[in-house]
Amino acid sequence: GAVVSQHPSWVICKSGTSVKIECRSLDFQATTMFWYRQFPKQSLMLMATSNEGSKATYEQGVEKDKFLINHASLTLSTLTVTSAHPEDSSFYICSAGQGRSYEQYFGPGTRLTVT
Amino acid sequence: GNSVTQMEGPVTLSEEAFLTINCTYTATGYPSLFWYVQYPGEGLQLLLKATKADDKGSNKGFEATYRKETTSFHLEKGSVQVSDSAVYFCALTRGAAGNKLTFGGGTRVLVKP
């Protein structure tokens, strides 16, 4: 149980275009979803926290207009990187929390390359 | 605020060697502590956890004990295998649902045959 999927697993896009990444909890209802960014050989940086039906809470320094997060249902959250640039190339990882549990279940990640 | 410090890698060792990865934390109150593992090309997987002082988490031969007096949660394995080569992250969270995980910087472990 507690499986989280991400789609796509990797994507290449041209500079200036937008990319949407989906995060789904497959067998449980995720009241909270988190989006992280991971640079090569570095730790995870939390970008934002989203609760179903509410606006996402962004961490300091993360541009909310560039990284649009939607958590429209208890099983789906999306991250849209708008007007992507090469510096947005990274590994994006989502995780999901269930109910009152402190545990987070991680998706496999999406590698974004902007050319 | 909360923080997690873990030893820098890479850690290179031979198969069947003993592995220790140090992790210390700073947090108010009583955090829950976690070790996550990231295998090459994959996402993070929860390896083990401990939710209160003196708890020992264990999984796949790995162990870590929640030491409140030293604010530590060191990861150990008595005999590593090549398949244990991965990046290991120590993390903590506090409170109820929705609390953020605070990660350490990660330690890359390479096990050679």
Short mmCIF file of N, CA, C and O in Angstrom, two decimals, chain A residues 31-32 34 36 38 41-44 46 49 51 59 91 93 95 98-109, chain B residues 32 34 36 38 41-46 49-51 87 89 93 95-101 103-106 108:
data_model
loop_
_atom_site.label_atom_id
_atom_site.label_comp_id
_atom_site.label_asym_id
_atom_site.label_seq_id
_atom_site.Cartn_x
_atom_site.Cartn_y
_atom_site.Cartn_z
N THR A 31 -4.21 13.81 1.91
CA THR A 31 -4.72 15.12 2.33
C THR A 31 -3.68 16.22 2.12
O THR A 31 -4.03 17.37 1.93
N THR A 32 -2.42 15.83 2.13
CA THR A 32 -1.34 16.78 1.93
C THR A 32 -0.34 16.22 0.94
O THR A 32 -0.01 15.04 1.01
N PHE A 34 3.46 17.21 -1.04
CA PHE A 34 4.64 18.06 -0.99
C PHE A 34 5.38 17.94 -2.32
O PHE A 34 5.45 16.87 -2.91
N TYR A 36 9.15 18.63 -4.02
CA TYR A 36 10.56 18.87 -3.74
C TYR A 36 11.32 19.00 -5.06
O TYR A 36 10.91 18.49 -6.11
N GLN A 38 15.36 18.41 -6.40
CA GLN A 38 16.65 17.83 -6.02
C GLN A 38 17.65 18.09 -7.12
O GLN A 38 17.47 17.68 -8.27
N LYS A 41 23.37 15.25 -6.85
CA LYS A 41 24.20 14.97 -5.69
C LYS A 41 23.90 15.89 -4.51
O LYS A 41 24.78 16.15 -3.69
N GLN A 42 22.71 16.38 -4.44
CA GLN A 42 22.31 17.24 -3.32
C GLN A 42 21.05 16.72 -2.66
O GLN A 42 20.40 15.80 -3.15
N SER A 43 20.72 17.34 -1.56
CA SER A 43 19.54 16.92 -0.81
C SER A 43 18.27 17.48 -1.44
O SER A 43 18.32 18.22 -2.43
N LEU A 44 17.16 17.12 -0.86
CA LEU A 44 15.88 17.59 -1.38
C LEU A 44 15.56 18.97 -0.80
O LEU A 44 15.73 19.21 0.39
N LEU A 46 12.46 21.45 -0.26
CA LEU A 46 11.01 21.56 -0.30
C LEU A 46 10.61 22.82 -1.03
O LEU A 46 11.10 23.91 -0.72
N THR A 49 3.96 23.05 -0.12
CA THR A 49 3.06 22.09 0.52
C THR A 49 1.66 22.41 0.06
O THR A 49 1.25 23.58 0.06
N ASN A 51 -2.53 21.34 0.36
CA ASN A 51 -3.63 20.59 0.95
C ASN A 51 -4.79 20.59 -0.03
O ASN A 51 -5.04 21.58 -0.71
N GLU A 59 7.59 27.66 -0.13
CA GLU A 59 8.73 27.97 0.71
C GLU A 59 9.37 29.27 0.23
O GLU A 59 9.20 29.71 -0.92
N PHE A 91 15.48 17.42 -10.87
CA PHE A 91 14.69 16.25 -10.53
C PHE A 91 13.61 16.71 -9.57
O PHE A 91 13.92 17.25 -8.50
N ILE A 93 10.38 15.86 -7.22
CA ILE A 93 9.84 14.73 -6.48
C ILE A 93 8.62 15.18 -5.68
O ILE A 93 8.65 16.24 -5.05
N SER A 95 5.67 14.01 -2.70
CA SER A 95 5.35 13.05 -1.65
C SER A 95 3.94 13.33 -1.16
O SER A 95 3.40 14.42 -1.37
N GLN A 98 -0.93 11.11 4.56
CA GLN A 98 -2.28 10.55 4.69
C GLN A 98 -2.85 10.83 6.06
O GLN A 98 -2.25 10.45 7.07
N GLY A 99 -3.97 11.52 6.10
CA GLY A 99 -4.66 11.75 7.35
C GLY A 99 -3.79 12.39 8.39
O GLY A 99 -3.08 13.36 8.13
N ARG A 100 -3.81 11.83 9.61
CA ARG A 100 -3.03 12.39 10.70
C ARG A 100 -1.64 11.79 10.82
O ARG A 100 -0.89 12.09 11.73
N SER A 101 -1.31 10.92 9.88
CA SER A 101 0.01 10.28 9.94
C SER A 101 1.10 11.27 9.62
O SER A 101 0.94 12.18 8.80
N TYR A 102 2.25 11.12 10.29
CA TYR A 102 3.39 11.98 10.00
C TYR A 102 4.20 11.47 8.82
O TYR A 102 5.13 12.10 8.38
N GLU A 103 3.88 10.29 8.32
CA GLU A 103 4.70 9.71 7.26
C GLU A 103 4.37 10.32 5.91
O GLU A 103 3.24 10.72 5.64
N GLN A 104 5.38 10.40 5.08
CA GLN A 104 5.22 10.83 3.71
C GLN A 104 5.65 9.70 2.80
O GLN A 104 6.63 9.01 3.08
N TYR A 105 4.94 9.54 1.72
CA TYR A 105 5.24 8.50 0.75
C TYR A 105 5.67 9.20 -0.54
O TYR A 105 4.96 10.07 -1.05
N PHE A 106 6.82 8.80 -1.03
CA PHE A 106 7.44 9.54 -2.13
C PHE A 106 7.16 8.91 -3.48
O PHE A 106 7.15 7.68 -3.63
N GLY A 107 6.98 9.78 -4.46
CA GLY A 107 6.91 9.34 -5.82
C GLY A 107 8.32 9.07 -6.35
O GLY A 107 9.31 9.44 -5.71
N PRO A 108 8.42 8.46 -7.52
CA PRO A 108 9.73 8.10 -8.07
C PRO A 108 10.49 9.27 -8.67
O PRO A 108 11.67 9.13 -9.01
N GLY A 109 9.82 10.41 -8.80
CA GLY A 109 10.51 11.58 -9.33
C GLY A 109 10.32 11.77 -10.83
O GLY A 109 10.01 10.83 -11.56
N SER B 32 9.89 13.05 15.16
CA SER B 32 10.00 11.71 14.63
C SER B 32 11.19 11.71 13.68
O SER B 32 11.44 12.68 12.97
N PHE B 34 13.69 9.70 10.74
CA PHE B 34 13.59 8.78 9.61
C PHE B 34 14.94 8.63 8.93
O PHE B 34 15.77 9.54 8.93
N TYR B 36 15.83 7.65 4.96
CA TYR B 36 15.35 7.34 3.62
C TYR B 36 16.55 6.90 2.78
O TYR B 36 17.68 7.34 2.98
N GLN B 38 17.86 6.33 -1.33
CA GLN B 38 17.60 6.62 -2.75
C GLN B 38 18.58 5.82 -3.57
O GLN B 38 19.79 6.13 -3.61
N GLY B 41 18.89 6.42 -9.75
CA GLY B 41 17.81 6.59 -10.71
C GLY B 41 16.41 6.41 -10.16
O GLY B 41 15.44 6.40 -10.92
N GLU B 42 16.29 6.30 -8.85
CA GLU B 42 14.98 6.06 -8.25
C GLU B 42 14.62 7.15 -7.25
O GLU B 42 15.43 7.99 -6.89
N GLY B 43 13.36 7.13 -6.81
CA GLY B 43 12.92 8.07 -5.79
C GLY B 43 13.26 7.58 -4.40
O GLY B 43 13.82 6.51 -4.21
N LEU B 44 12.91 8.38 -3.41
CA LEU B 44 13.23 8.03 -2.04
C LEU B 44 12.31 6.94 -1.51
O LEU B 44 11.11 6.91 -1.79
N GLN B 45 12.89 6.07 -0.72
CA GLN B 45 12.12 5.04 -0.04
C GLN B 45 12.39 5.14 1.45
O GLN B 45 13.54 5.33 1.86
N LEU B 46 11.35 5.00 2.23
CA LEU B 46 11.54 4.98 3.66
C LEU B 46 12.27 3.70 4.05
O LEU B 46 11.83 2.60 3.73
N LYS B 49 12.23 4.07 10.69
CA LYS B 49 11.81 5.25 11.43
C LYS B 49 11.76 4.97 12.93
O LYS B 49 11.74 3.80 13.35
N ALA B 50 11.76 6.05 13.71
CA ALA B 50 11.58 5.95 15.16
C ALA B 50 10.82 7.18 15.61
O ALA B 50 11.12 8.29 15.16
N THR B 51 9.86 6.99 16.45
CA THR B 51 8.98 8.09 16.81
C THR B 51 9.16 8.60 18.23
O THR B 51 8.62 9.66 18.57
N VAL B 87 22.18 6.54 -1.89
CA VAL B 87 22.31 7.75 -1.08
C VAL B 87 21.32 7.64 0.08
O VAL B 87 20.14 7.31 -0.13
N PHE B 89 19.46 9.40 3.38
CA PHE B 89 19.07 10.69 3.92
C PHE B 89 18.46 10.50 5.31
O PHE B 89 17.54 9.71 5.49
N THR B 93 10.60 15.02 11.30
CA THR B 93 9.38 15.79 11.20
C THR B 93 8.77 15.90 12.58
O THR B 93 9.05 15.07 13.45
N GLY B 95 5.12 16.89 14.88
CA GLY B 95 3.71 17.19 14.92
C GLY B 95 2.87 16.27 14.06
O GLY B 95 3.29 15.21 13.65
N ALA B 96 1.67 16.72 13.79
CA ALA B 96 0.67 15.88 13.15
C ALA B 96 0.74 15.96 11.64
O ALA B 96 1.72 16.39 11.06
N ALA B 97 -0.31 15.57 10.98
CA ALA B 97 -0.31 15.46 9.53
C ALA B 97 0.07 16.77 8.86
O ALA B 97 -0.30 17.85 9.30
N GLY B 98 0.78 16.66 7.80
CA GLY B 98 1.10 17.83 6.99
C GLY B 98 2.38 18.50 7.38
O GLY B 98 2.79 19.43 6.73
N ASN B 99 3.04 18.06 8.43
CA ASN B 99 4.30 18.71 8.80
C ASN B 99 5.39 18.39 7.81
O ASN B 99 5.45 17.31 7.24
N LYS B 100 6.26 19.35 7.65
CA LYS B 100 7.31 19.22 6.66
C LYS B 100 8.44 18.35 7.15
O LYS B 100 8.79 18.36 8.33
N LEU B 101 9.03 17.60 6.24
CA LEU B 101 10.24 16.84 6.53
C LEU B 101 11.43 17.76 6.38
O LEU B 101 11.54 18.52 5.42
N PHE B 103 15.38 17.45 5.83
CA PHE B 103 16.35 16.44 5.42
C PHE B 103 17.77 16.88 5.74
O PHE B 103 18.11 18.07 5.70
N GLY B 104 18.60 15.90 6.01
CA GLY B 104 20.03 16.13 6.02
C GLY B 104 20.53 16.18 4.58
O GLY B 104 19.76 15.99 3.63
N GLY B 105 21.81 16.43 4.43
CA GLY B 105 22.37 16.62 3.10
C GLY B 105 22.53 15.35 2.28
O GLY B 105 22.83 15.42 1.09
N GLY B 106 22.35 14.21 2.91
CA GLY B 106 22.52 12.95 2.19
C GLY B 106 23.94 12.44 2.25
O GLY B 106 24.90 13.23 2.25
N ARG B 108 26.33 9.58 0.31
CA ARG B 108 26.43 8.58 -0.75
C ARG B 108 27.30 7.44 -0.26
O ARG B 108 28.41 7.65 0.25
#
